[in-house]
Amino acid sequence: MIEPTGKETGTPTPGTPGTGVTLAVTATVCSSCSTFKADASSVSLVNGSDIYYMITLLLYFCINIDAWSSFKRFRHLWQPNINRANESLSLERDSLKNKLQSINFQTSAPSHGGREKRLFPLFTLVKFDNNVCAGLNGENGTCIAGSECSQRGGISSGVCANGYGVCCIVTVSCGETTSNNNTYFVNPNYPSTFDGTVSCQLTLVKSHPSVCQFRLDFIQFNVRGPEKTNHQCIYDQFIISGGNPVPTICGSNADNHIYIDAGLGQTNPVTLTFVTSGNSFARSWKVRVSQIRCNTIYRAEEGCLQYFTGISGQIKSFNYDPVTGLQLSNQDYSICIRMERNFCGIQYMTCPVDDKGDSTSMTQMTRSHAFTLTGNTQAMQIASMTGAACQTDWLTIPCASNTGRLPTTMMTCIDRICGGTFNAENQNLNTSSVISTVKPFRLIFHTDSVEAPNDVGNRGFCLNYVQQPCTTKLR
């Protein structure tokens, strides 16, 4: 998808396999022709017929224009002569050899205005995959031929494939349709901010039937956040339709990402829509769209809205910010982490953000905003809650336990964690790292549609994860 990529840790790097092949043909032709370079973009080479066809055309062109006079002079060499005695064959071979040796094949011998004289053209065939490349401006592009980049409406940002291709950056905005891999979807007036009412829509079409998923990387994502009573996105919205169910999000989501199921076949377009309304706001977005093939290692597991790779990384809920963020309502999605080889468990801990106390009384405890899911967190610190105590908003970590301690009960796993403190034990005011050995590694984040009056001021969560080796004592 992927690379990933970006500033987000634990996401795929810009090595996502390309979705096509480019064939570049360089030919230095005969004395009557110039040296030229032709490229055939996105050629699917099931067999060699495409190459043979191109070479045949070039040979036919050169022979008929440049070598016609030579052909007439030597045509008697190919005409059968049944009356010639067998002993004359050796003499003819010697004569042919002498004539061929008299032809100048040296590039230093100019003729016809200084151009090289050759009997047959020399070809250089270069086949390269349309892989992800790094542009000069730091953006990811696709390595394709220069002519195809122009046809796609892209901008060349450096060379690739040893100079035979260019790193093509394609940027689109409202009302467009794209099938290009590594496309950037930007706001109107980009790179300036946008302040207005709009329904900005982009339609995604597969570049190849083998594409299974679209990955959206939020390079920039800053629109108006939710209303402050129930934390619902009623002003600005980012809506995805046509794929797997995706919750509506808003607010600040830079460095986050989403995977979308692209469905089967070629006729399953996916639509991305930014809807803006309400008061004046300096909005900006830049979303990189990557097309993930079914056989790539960056393909997310089934049912995962987010997918992280690597031994360690960071996971944030949408619109998380330790100071101004508000946990979004109506969220229900899975977060998956690929289990790396020789790792059997995973440990989660809150991000090391600065403590931001909302309390004003000396009797109230200041607390971290890295994990606040339920409770009136604008007041005093809220203890952890687990299991059946989490009825409205929660984070599911299968069979979670505090690091270094056995689960409190051997009969039931603790899955749900909520409250204002990250801890796998109920009613605890001390933040703890939490470990799970259930495979595959997967979290589920759920919020309902109501925050007021009980769940006020919740920020959501920010967790760092580290996978644990199989040789480590995991409890």
Short mmCIF file of C-alpha atoms in Angstrom, two decimals:
data_model
loop_
_atom_site.label_atom_id
_atom_site.label_comp_id
_atom_site.label_asym_id
_atom_site.label_seq_id
_atom_site.Cartn_x
_atom_site.Cartn_y
_atom_site.Cartn_z
CA MET A 1 0.00 0.00 0.00
CA ILE A 2 2.80 1.00 0.81
CA GLU A 3 4.99 1.87 1.74
CA PRO A 4 4.35 3.01 3.39
CA THR A 5 6.46 5.40 4.23
CA GLY A 6 5.83 8.81 5.59
CA LYS A 7 6.59 9.68 9.17
CA GLU A 8 4.46 6.94 10.62
CA THR A 9 6.45 4.17 12.24
CA GLY A 10 5.69 0.59 11.48
CA THR A 11 4.10 1.15 8.08
CA PRO A 12 5.11 -0.25 4.70
CA THR A 13 8.04 1.46 2.99
CA PRO A 14 7.99 2.85 -0.54
CA GLY A 15 8.82 -0.51 -2.03
CA THR A 16 5.33 -1.51 -2.96
CA PRO A 17 5.51 -3.56 -6.16
CA GLY A 18 4.44 -1.71 -9.26
CA THR A 19 1.37 -2.39 -11.30
CA GLY A 20 2.90 -2.51 -14.78
CA VAL A 21 5.94 -3.00 -16.97
CA THR A 22 7.61 -0.56 -19.37
CA LEU A 23 9.64 -1.67 -22.38
CA ALA A 24 12.15 0.87 -23.67
CA VAL A 25 13.62 0.20 -27.13
CA THR A 26 16.77 2.02 -28.21
CA ALA A 27 17.86 1.50 -31.81
CA THR A 28 20.79 2.88 -33.83
CA VAL A 29 19.64 2.38 -37.39
CA CYS A 30 21.17 2.35 -40.83
CA SER A 31 22.99 5.07 -42.73
CA SER A 32 19.77 6.59 -44.07
CA CYS A 33 18.16 6.70 -40.61
CA SER A 34 18.87 8.63 -37.42
CA THR A 35 19.55 7.28 -33.96
CA PHE A 36 16.29 7.25 -32.07
CA LYS A 37 14.69 5.96 -28.88
CA ALA A 38 11.15 4.64 -28.70
CA ASP A 39 9.31 3.50 -25.63
CA ALA A 40 6.24 1.33 -25.30
CA SER A 41 4.67 1.96 -21.94
CA SER A 42 2.91 -0.56 -19.75
CA VAL A 43 3.60 -3.51 -22.03
CA SER A 44 2.48 -6.84 -20.62
CA LEU A 45 4.97 -9.42 -21.92
CA VAL A 46 3.12 -12.71 -21.71
CA ASN A 47 5.44 -13.99 -24.44
CA GLY A 48 8.04 -12.51 -26.75
CA SER A 49 5.66 -11.70 -29.60
CA ASP A 50 5.52 -7.98 -28.74
CA ILE A 51 9.29 -7.62 -28.90
CA TYR A 52 9.54 -9.63 -32.13
CA TYR A 53 6.82 -7.53 -33.72
CA MET A 54 8.60 -4.26 -32.92
CA ILE A 55 11.97 -5.55 -34.11
CA THR A 56 10.43 -6.85 -37.34
CA LEU A 57 8.92 -3.46 -38.12
CA LEU A 58 12.22 -1.67 -37.49
CA LEU A 59 14.17 -4.15 -39.59
CA TYR A 60 11.67 -3.89 -42.41
CA PHE A 61 11.89 -0.10 -42.34
CA CYS A 62 15.68 0.00 -42.36
CA ILE A 63 16.20 -2.70 -44.97
CA ASN A 64 13.74 -1.21 -47.44
CA ILE A 65 15.04 2.37 -47.15
CA ASP A 66 18.73 2.05 -46.50
CA ALA A 67 19.82 -1.31 -47.90
CA TRP A 68 17.74 -1.45 -51.06
CA SER A 69 20.64 -0.60 -53.35
CA SER A 70 22.87 -3.09 -51.61
CA PHE A 71 20.15 -5.68 -51.85
CA LYS A 72 19.93 -5.18 -55.62
CA ARG A 73 23.66 -5.49 -56.01
CA PHE A 74 23.77 -8.71 -53.97
CA ARG A 75 20.44 -10.22 -54.93
CA HIS A 76 22.14 -12.76 -57.17
CA LEU A 77 23.58 -14.28 -54.01
CA TRP A 78 20.07 -15.36 -52.92
CA GLN A 79 18.76 -16.38 -56.35
CA PRO A 80 19.00 -20.10 -56.99
CA ASN A 81 21.08 -21.22 -59.88
CA ILE A 82 20.42 -24.88 -60.52
CA ASN A 83 22.81 -24.92 -63.49
CA ARG A 84 25.82 -23.88 -61.40
CA ALA A 85 28.30 -26.65 -60.85
CA ASN A 86 28.83 -27.86 -57.31
CA GLU A 87 32.48 -26.89 -57.40
CA SER A 88 31.56 -23.22 -57.94
CA LEU A 89 29.85 -23.00 -54.53
CA SER A 90 33.14 -22.52 -52.76
CA LEU A 91 34.07 -19.70 -55.15
CA GLU A 92 30.77 -17.97 -54.48
CA ARG A 93 31.29 -18.23 -50.75
CA ASP A 94 34.72 -16.65 -51.09
CA SER A 95 33.29 -13.88 -53.24
CA LEU A 96 30.52 -13.20 -50.73
CA LYS A 97 33.01 -13.14 -47.89
CA ASN A 98 35.19 -10.58 -49.67
CA LYS A 99 32.22 -8.36 -50.46
CA LEU A 100 30.92 -8.42 -46.90
CA GLN A 101 34.36 -7.60 -45.56
CA SER A 102 34.50 -4.58 -47.84
CA ILE A 103 31.46 -3.07 -46.09
CA ASN A 104 32.47 -0.59 -43.42
CA PHE A 105 31.05 -1.57 -40.01
CA GLN A 106 33.23 0.89 -38.05
CA THR A 107 31.37 3.68 -36.30
CA SER A 108 34.31 6.01 -37.00
CA ALA A 109 33.67 5.95 -40.76
CA PRO A 110 30.92 8.53 -41.40
CA SER A 111 28.83 8.70 -44.53
CA HIS A 112 25.67 10.41 -45.70
CA GLY A 113 26.29 13.62 -43.76
CA GLY A 114 28.29 12.06 -40.92
CA ARG A 115 25.77 9.42 -39.89
CA GLU A 116 26.94 5.91 -39.11
CA LYS A 117 26.68 3.31 -41.85
CA ARG A 118 25.48 -0.11 -40.76
CA LEU A 119 23.87 -2.91 -42.68
CA PHE A 120 21.52 -3.83 -39.82
CA PRO A 121 20.32 -1.80 -36.81
CA LEU A 122 21.63 -2.34 -33.31
CA PHE A 123 18.98 -2.66 -30.58
CA THR A 124 18.97 -2.13 -26.84
CA LEU A 125 15.87 -3.56 -25.16
CA VAL A 126 15.30 -2.44 -21.58
CA LYS A 127 12.41 -3.85 -19.59
CA PHE A 128 11.69 -2.31 -16.19
CA ASP A 129 8.88 -2.64 -13.67
CA ASN A 130 6.68 0.33 -12.83
CA ASN A 131 7.77 0.31 -9.20
CA VAL A 132 7.52 3.02 -6.58
CA CYS A 133 10.27 5.63 -6.84
CA ALA A 134 11.35 8.61 -4.75
CA GLY A 135 10.92 11.96 -6.48
CA LEU A 136 13.23 14.93 -6.12
CA ASN A 137 10.73 16.66 -3.81
CA GLY A 138 10.52 13.68 -1.44
CA GLU A 139 7.18 12.46 -2.78
CA ASN A 140 6.61 8.92 -3.99
CA GLY A 141 5.95 8.39 -7.67
CA THR A 142 5.83 5.59 -10.22
CA CYS A 143 8.72 4.72 -12.52
CA ILE A 144 7.34 4.90 -16.07
CA ALA A 145 8.35 6.23 -19.48
CA GLY A 146 8.39 9.99 -19.90
CA SER A 147 5.74 9.97 -22.61
CA GLU A 148 3.34 7.98 -20.44
CA CYS A 149 3.89 10.36 -17.53
CA SER A 150 2.73 13.22 -19.74
CA GLN A 151 -0.31 11.22 -20.86
CA ARG A 152 -1.27 10.64 -17.22
CA GLY A 153 -1.03 14.34 -16.46
CA GLY A 154 1.91 13.78 -14.15
CA ILE A 155 5.13 15.67 -13.50
CA SER A 156 8.58 14.13 -13.99
CA SER A 157 10.54 14.34 -10.75
CA GLY A 158 13.90 12.75 -11.46
CA VAL A 159 14.92 9.68 -13.41
CA CYS A 160 14.76 5.97 -12.60
CA ALA A 161 15.53 2.60 -14.22
CA ASN A 162 19.06 3.79 -15.10
CA GLY A 163 17.69 6.75 -17.02
CA TYR A 164 15.18 4.85 -19.13
CA GLY A 165 12.22 6.02 -17.00
CA VAL A 166 11.12 9.02 -15.02
CA CYS A 167 9.71 9.21 -11.49
CA CYS A 168 6.19 10.38 -12.32
CA ILE A 169 4.21 12.30 -9.67
CA VAL A 170 0.45 12.48 -10.33
CA THR A 171 -1.68 14.97 -8.38
CA VAL A 172 -5.48 15.11 -8.65
CA SER A 173 -8.27 17.04 -6.97
CA CYS A 174 -12.05 17.38 -6.95
CA GLY A 175 -14.17 15.67 -9.60
CA GLU A 176 -11.46 13.46 -11.09
CA THR A 177 -11.08 9.72 -11.65
CA THR A 178 -7.73 7.96 -11.38
CA SER A 179 -6.35 4.47 -11.92
CA ASN A 180 -2.74 5.49 -11.28
CA ASN A 181 -0.73 3.98 -8.48
CA ASN A 182 0.76 6.49 -6.01
CA THR A 183 -1.68 9.31 -6.79
CA TYR A 184 -1.91 12.37 -4.52
CA PHE A 185 -5.43 13.64 -3.75
CA VAL A 186 -5.20 17.29 -2.66
CA ASN A 187 -7.55 20.05 -1.58
CA PRO A 188 -8.63 22.90 -3.89
CA ASN A 189 -6.01 25.70 -4.04
CA TYR A 190 -3.29 23.27 -2.94
CA PRO A 191 -0.61 23.91 -1.67
CA SER A 192 -2.54 26.78 -0.07
CA THR A 193 -5.28 26.01 2.44
CA PHE A 194 -8.94 25.93 1.48
CA ASP A 195 -11.68 27.83 3.30
CA GLY A 196 -15.11 27.18 1.88
CA THR A 197 -18.00 24.80 1.38
CA VAL A 198 -17.39 21.94 -1.02
CA SER A 199 -18.05 18.29 -1.73
CA CYS A 200 -14.71 17.21 -3.18
CA GLN A 201 -14.85 13.73 -4.69
CA LEU A 202 -12.23 11.43 -6.19
CA THR A 203 -13.07 8.11 -7.85
CA LEU A 204 -10.52 5.29 -7.62
CA VAL A 205 -10.34 2.62 -10.32
CA LYS A 206 -8.03 -0.37 -10.26
CA SER A 207 -4.98 -0.20 -12.48
CA HIS A 208 -5.04 -3.99 -12.82
CA PRO A 209 -7.54 -6.76 -11.94
CA SER A 210 -5.04 -8.22 -9.45
CA VAL A 211 -5.31 -5.14 -7.20
CA CYS A 212 -7.04 -6.14 -3.95
CA GLN A 213 -6.76 -3.04 -1.78
CA PHE A 214 -6.28 0.69 -1.80
CA ARG A 215 -4.10 2.20 0.90
CA LEU A 216 -4.64 5.84 1.88
CA ASP A 217 -1.75 7.62 3.60
CA PHE A 218 -2.70 10.95 5.13
CA ILE A 219 0.34 13.10 4.38
CA GLN A 220 -1.75 16.14 5.32
CA PHE A 221 -5.21 15.94 6.88
CA ASN A 222 -6.49 18.98 8.71
CA VAL A 223 -10.20 19.74 8.50
CA ARG A 224 -12.64 21.00 11.09
CA GLY A 225 -13.04 18.63 14.03
CA PRO A 226 -16.20 17.23 15.63
CA GLU A 227 -18.74 19.16 17.66
CA LYS A 228 -17.85 19.25 21.35
CA THR A 229 -20.93 17.63 22.88
CA ASN A 230 -21.04 14.14 21.39
CA HIS A 231 -17.88 14.37 19.24
CA GLN A 232 -19.71 13.73 15.97
CA CYS A 233 -18.40 14.90 12.57
CA ILE A 234 -21.25 17.23 11.59
CA TYR A 235 -19.20 20.05 10.01
CA ASP A 236 -16.43 18.50 7.94
CA GLN A 237 -16.37 14.84 6.94
CA PHE A 238 -14.16 12.39 5.09
CA ILE A 239 -16.34 9.65 3.62
CA ILE A 240 -15.30 6.46 1.81
CA SER A 241 -17.87 4.54 -0.21
CA GLY A 242 -17.72 1.51 -2.47
CA GLY A 243 -15.42 -0.70 -0.40
CA ASN A 244 -15.52 -2.22 3.07
CA PRO A 245 -17.42 -0.23 5.73
CA VAL A 246 -15.26 2.67 6.88
CA PRO A 247 -16.24 5.08 9.67
CA THR A 248 -16.58 8.76 8.86
CA ILE A 249 -13.69 10.79 10.26
CA CYS A 250 -12.76 14.45 10.62
CA GLY A 251 -10.32 16.69 12.45
CA SER A 252 -6.54 16.18 12.44
CA ASN A 253 -5.27 12.85 11.05
CA ALA A 254 -1.85 13.50 9.52
CA ASP A 255 0.50 10.46 9.50
CA ASN A 256 -2.39 8.04 9.86
CA HIS A 257 -3.64 5.62 7.22
CA ILE A 258 -6.57 3.48 6.04
CA TYR A 259 -6.89 0.30 3.97
CA ILE A 260 -9.88 -0.17 1.67
CA ASP A 261 -11.04 -3.44 0.15
CA ALA A 262 -11.08 -3.01 -3.65
CA GLY A 263 -13.33 -6.01 -4.32
CA LEU A 264 -13.06 -8.54 -7.14
CA GLY A 265 -12.63 -7.81 -10.82
CA GLN A 266 -12.14 -4.47 -12.49
CA THR A 267 -15.54 -2.79 -12.09
CA ASN A 268 -15.59 -1.83 -8.40
CA PRO A 269 -14.76 1.87 -8.11
CA VAL A 270 -14.18 3.41 -4.69
CA THR A 271 -15.11 7.02 -3.96
CA LEU A 272 -13.29 9.36 -1.58
CA THR A 273 -15.22 12.48 -0.54
CA PHE A 274 -14.28 15.47 1.58
CA VAL A 275 -17.36 17.42 2.64
CA THR A 276 -16.73 20.83 4.21
CA SER A 277 -19.24 23.23 5.75
CA GLY A 278 -19.79 25.46 8.74
CA ASN A 279 -17.57 28.23 10.02
CA SER A 280 -14.38 29.47 8.44
CA PHE A 281 -11.47 27.05 8.78
CA ALA A 282 -8.05 26.69 7.10
CA ARG A 283 -8.47 23.20 5.65
CA SER A 284 -5.80 21.16 3.90
CA TRP A 285 -5.43 17.57 2.77
CA LYS A 286 -2.97 15.54 0.79
CA VAL A 287 -3.77 11.83 0.60
CA ARG A 288 -1.47 9.38 -1.16
CA VAL A 289 -3.41 6.55 -2.83
CA SER A 290 -1.47 3.30 -3.30
CA GLN A 291 -2.84 0.26 -5.09
CA ILE A 292 -1.96 -3.00 -3.34
CA ARG A 293 -1.85 -6.22 -5.36
CA CYS A 294 -3.19 -9.44 -3.91
CA ASN A 295 0.19 -11.18 -3.81
CA THR A 296 2.23 -8.43 -2.14
CA ILE A 297 3.51 -8.68 1.42
CA TYR A 298 1.93 -5.29 2.14
CA ARG A 299 -1.59 -6.57 1.65
CA ALA A 300 -3.55 -6.12 4.89
CA GLU A 301 -5.23 -9.04 6.58
CA GLU A 302 -8.96 -9.50 6.05
CA GLY A 303 -11.10 -7.00 7.94
CA CYS A 304 -8.29 -4.62 8.94
CA LEU A 305 -8.91 -0.91 8.52
CA GLN A 306 -5.33 -0.24 9.57
CA TYR A 307 -2.32 -2.50 9.07
CA PHE A 308 1.11 -2.04 10.61
CA THR A 309 4.33 -3.87 9.83
CA GLY A 310 7.62 -3.98 11.65
CA ILE A 311 8.80 -4.99 15.10
CA SER A 312 7.75 -1.66 16.61
CA GLY A 313 5.46 1.21 15.74
CA GLN A 314 2.87 3.72 16.91
CA ILE A 315 -0.93 3.51 16.74
CA LYS A 316 -3.24 6.50 17.18
CA SER A 317 -7.00 6.81 17.10
CA PHE A 318 -8.39 9.22 14.52
CA ASN A 319 -8.29 12.90 15.54
CA TYR A 320 -6.02 12.08 18.48
CA ASP A 321 -4.13 15.01 19.92
CA PRO A 322 -2.99 15.20 23.56
CA VAL A 323 -4.07 18.84 23.87
CA THR A 324 -6.91 19.67 21.47
CA GLY A 325 -8.05 16.33 20.04
CA LEU A 326 -11.45 14.79 20.71
CA GLN A 327 -12.27 11.10 20.44
CA LEU A 328 -14.61 10.60 17.46
CA SER A 329 -18.01 9.00 17.93
CA ASN A 330 -19.34 6.06 15.91
CA GLN A 331 -16.01 4.33 15.43
CA ASP A 332 -15.79 0.55 15.12
CA TYR A 333 -12.79 -0.91 13.31
CA SER A 334 -9.88 -3.36 13.56
CA ILE A 335 -6.21 -2.46 13.79
CA CYS A 336 -3.82 -5.23 12.75
CA ILE A 337 -0.08 -5.72 13.24
CA ARG A 338 1.76 -8.24 11.11
CA MET A 339 3.50 -10.83 13.30
CA GLU A 340 7.17 -10.85 12.34
CA ARG A 341 9.21 -14.03 12.20
CA ASN A 342 10.40 -15.41 15.56
CA PHE A 343 8.09 -13.09 17.52
CA CYS A 344 5.29 -14.58 19.61
CA GLY A 345 3.83 -11.72 21.65
CA ILE A 346 3.22 -8.00 21.53
CA GLN A 347 3.50 -5.31 24.19
CA TYR A 348 1.62 -2.00 24.21
CA MET A 349 2.44 1.13 26.20
CA THR A 350 1.13 4.70 26.13
CA CYS A 351 3.02 7.25 24.06
CA PRO A 352 5.43 9.42 26.10
CA VAL A 353 3.50 12.67 25.75
CA ASP A 354 3.72 15.54 28.20
CA ASP A 355 1.25 15.42 31.07
CA LYS A 356 -1.50 17.97 30.55
CA GLY A 357 -3.55 18.39 33.71
CA ASP A 358 -7.07 19.75 33.37
CA SER A 359 -7.68 19.93 37.11
CA THR A 360 -7.33 23.01 39.23
CA SER A 361 -7.72 21.48 42.69
CA MET A 362 -4.77 20.24 44.72
CA THR A 363 -6.75 17.09 45.53
CA GLN A 364 -7.07 16.12 41.88
CA MET A 365 -4.37 14.16 40.12
CA THR A 366 -2.85 15.27 36.86
CA ARG A 367 -2.71 12.58 34.24
CA SER A 368 -1.51 11.76 30.74
CA HIS A 369 -3.82 12.23 27.78
CA ALA A 370 -2.33 9.26 25.92
CA PHE A 371 -5.28 7.05 26.88
CA THR A 372 -8.67 8.58 27.74
CA LEU A 373 -11.66 6.63 26.43
CA THR A 374 -14.45 6.88 29.01
CA GLY A 375 -15.38 8.94 32.02
CA ASN A 376 -15.45 12.68 32.58
CA THR A 377 -11.75 13.17 31.91
CA GLN A 378 -11.99 16.94 32.24
CA ALA A 379 -12.33 16.39 35.98
CA MET A 380 -10.12 14.23 38.19
CA GLN A 381 -8.09 11.33 36.86
CA ILE A 382 -10.19 8.35 35.82
CA ALA A 383 -9.00 4.87 36.79
CA SER A 384 -8.76 1.99 34.37
CA MET A 385 -11.82 -0.11 33.63
CA THR A 386 -11.89 -3.55 32.05
CA GLY A 387 -14.23 -6.25 30.79
CA ALA A 388 -17.94 -5.79 31.44
CA ALA A 389 -17.33 -2.33 32.91
CA CYS A 390 -16.62 -1.06 29.38
CA GLN A 391 -20.09 -0.67 27.85
CA THR A 392 -19.83 2.42 25.62
CA ASP A 393 -16.29 3.07 24.39
CA TRP A 394 -13.40 0.62 24.60
CA LEU A 395 -10.22 -0.80 23.11
CA THR A 396 -10.07 -4.59 22.72
CA ILE A 397 -6.71 -6.30 23.33
CA PRO A 398 -7.24 -10.09 23.33
CA CYS A 399 -6.28 -11.74 26.65
CA ALA A 400 -4.46 -8.65 27.87
CA SER A 401 -2.41 -8.62 31.05
CA ASN A 402 0.02 -6.20 32.62
CA THR A 403 3.63 -6.92 31.73
CA GLY A 404 5.30 -9.09 34.36
CA ARG A 405 2.04 -10.23 35.93
CA LEU A 406 -0.24 -13.17 35.30
CA PRO A 407 -3.88 -12.45 34.43
CA THR A 408 -6.05 -11.85 37.49
CA THR A 409 -8.21 -14.84 36.59
CA MET A 410 -7.20 -17.98 34.77
CA MET A 411 -10.74 -18.68 33.58
CA THR A 412 -11.50 -15.51 31.67
CA CYS A 413 -9.33 -13.34 29.44
CA ILE A 414 -9.50 -9.57 29.88
CA ASP A 415 -10.18 -8.11 26.44
CA ARG A 416 -11.79 -4.69 26.84
CA ILE A 417 -9.88 -1.80 28.37
CA CYS A 418 -11.37 1.68 28.85
CA GLY A 419 -11.46 4.48 31.39
CA GLY A 420 -8.77 7.13 31.75
CA THR A 421 -5.74 4.97 32.59
CA PHE A 422 -4.12 2.32 30.42
CA ASN A 423 -3.99 -0.77 32.60
CA ALA A 424 -5.27 -4.34 32.16
CA GLU A 425 -6.41 -4.45 35.80
CA ASN A 426 -9.71 -2.88 36.83
CA GLN A 427 -9.78 0.34 38.89
CA ASN A 428 -6.09 1.11 38.73
CA LEU A 429 -4.68 4.65 38.61
CA ASN A 430 -1.18 3.60 37.51
CA THR A 431 -0.37 3.35 33.83
CA SER A 432 1.13 -0.01 32.87
CA SER A 433 2.44 -1.68 29.74
CA VAL A 434 0.13 -4.44 28.54
CA ILE A 435 1.04 -7.66 26.76
CA SER A 436 -0.90 -10.13 24.61
CA THR A 437 0.11 -13.42 23.01
CA VAL A 438 -3.08 -14.03 21.01
CA LYS A 439 -2.42 -14.37 17.29
CA PRO A 440 -2.91 -12.70 14.93
CA PHE A 441 -2.06 -9.40 16.62
CA ARG A 442 -5.22 -7.33 16.40
CA LEU A 443 -6.95 -4.50 18.28
CA ILE A 444 -10.57 -3.38 18.00
CA PHE A 445 -11.55 0.21 18.74
CA HIS A 446 -15.21 0.99 19.43
CA THR A 447 -17.07 4.17 20.37
CA ASP A 448 -20.80 4.80 20.50
CA SER A 449 -22.70 7.88 19.33
CA VAL A 450 -22.95 9.63 22.72
CA GLU A 451 -20.32 11.35 24.86
CA ALA A 452 -22.26 13.79 27.03
CA PRO A 453 -22.71 13.94 29.92
CA ASN A 454 -20.61 11.03 31.23
CA ASP A 455 -17.79 10.84 28.67
CA VAL A 456 -16.51 14.39 28.30
CA GLY A 457 -13.09 15.52 27.15
CA ASN A 458 -11.82 12.14 25.97
CA ARG A 459 -8.88 12.36 23.57
CA GLY A 460 -8.74 8.77 22.37
CA PHE A 461 -5.46 6.88 22.54
CA CYS A 462 -1.86 6.82 21.39
CA LEU A 463 0.03 3.55 21.94
CA ASN A 464 3.50 2.36 21.04
CA TYR A 465 3.89 -1.35 20.36
CA VAL A 466 6.91 -3.66 20.46
CA GLN A 467 6.75 -7.29 19.37
CA GLN A 468 8.25 -9.77 21.83
CA PRO A 469 10.65 -12.57 20.74
CA CYS A 470 9.56 -16.16 21.25
CA THR A 471 12.59 -16.70 23.49
CA THR A 472 11.38 -14.04 25.95
CA LYS A 473 9.32 -14.89 29.01
CA LEU A 474 6.13 -13.19 27.93
CA ARG A 475 4.37 -12.79 31.28
#
